[in-house]
Structure formats: structure tokens, C-alpha cells
Phi, psi and omega in degrees: 000129179274142182262120180257130183271300188270332186284321183226084183281346184280124175261117184278146177290155183282315186273077176268176178294326178294320180296318180292324180291319182292311185284332176293334176265325188285322185293313175293330179295314179294324179295315181289326176296319178293324179291319181291318180292327178288332177291336182293335186258001178278122178266132180264000000 
């Protein structure tokens, strides 16, 4: 990411509502995908 001094002086916060919405959905999704794929290889 290039840092612009005069063109874009506004520094946006990291924890925006969009960040919380994306990570609040993406982290459980990746967790459940990993759990489901690992269940495929468990032999009973």
C-alpha cells in the first residue's frame, strides 16, 4: 500500500463496521470448513 501525504490525509481506522462484518463471518466460515473437511478423513 502506498502512503499518500497530501492527496489523502485522512487515516481511516482499522476496526470499521465492514471489518467486523467480514471477519465476523469469515473466521467461523473458515473454521467450519476446516472442521467439515477434517471430518471427511476420520475413520470410525
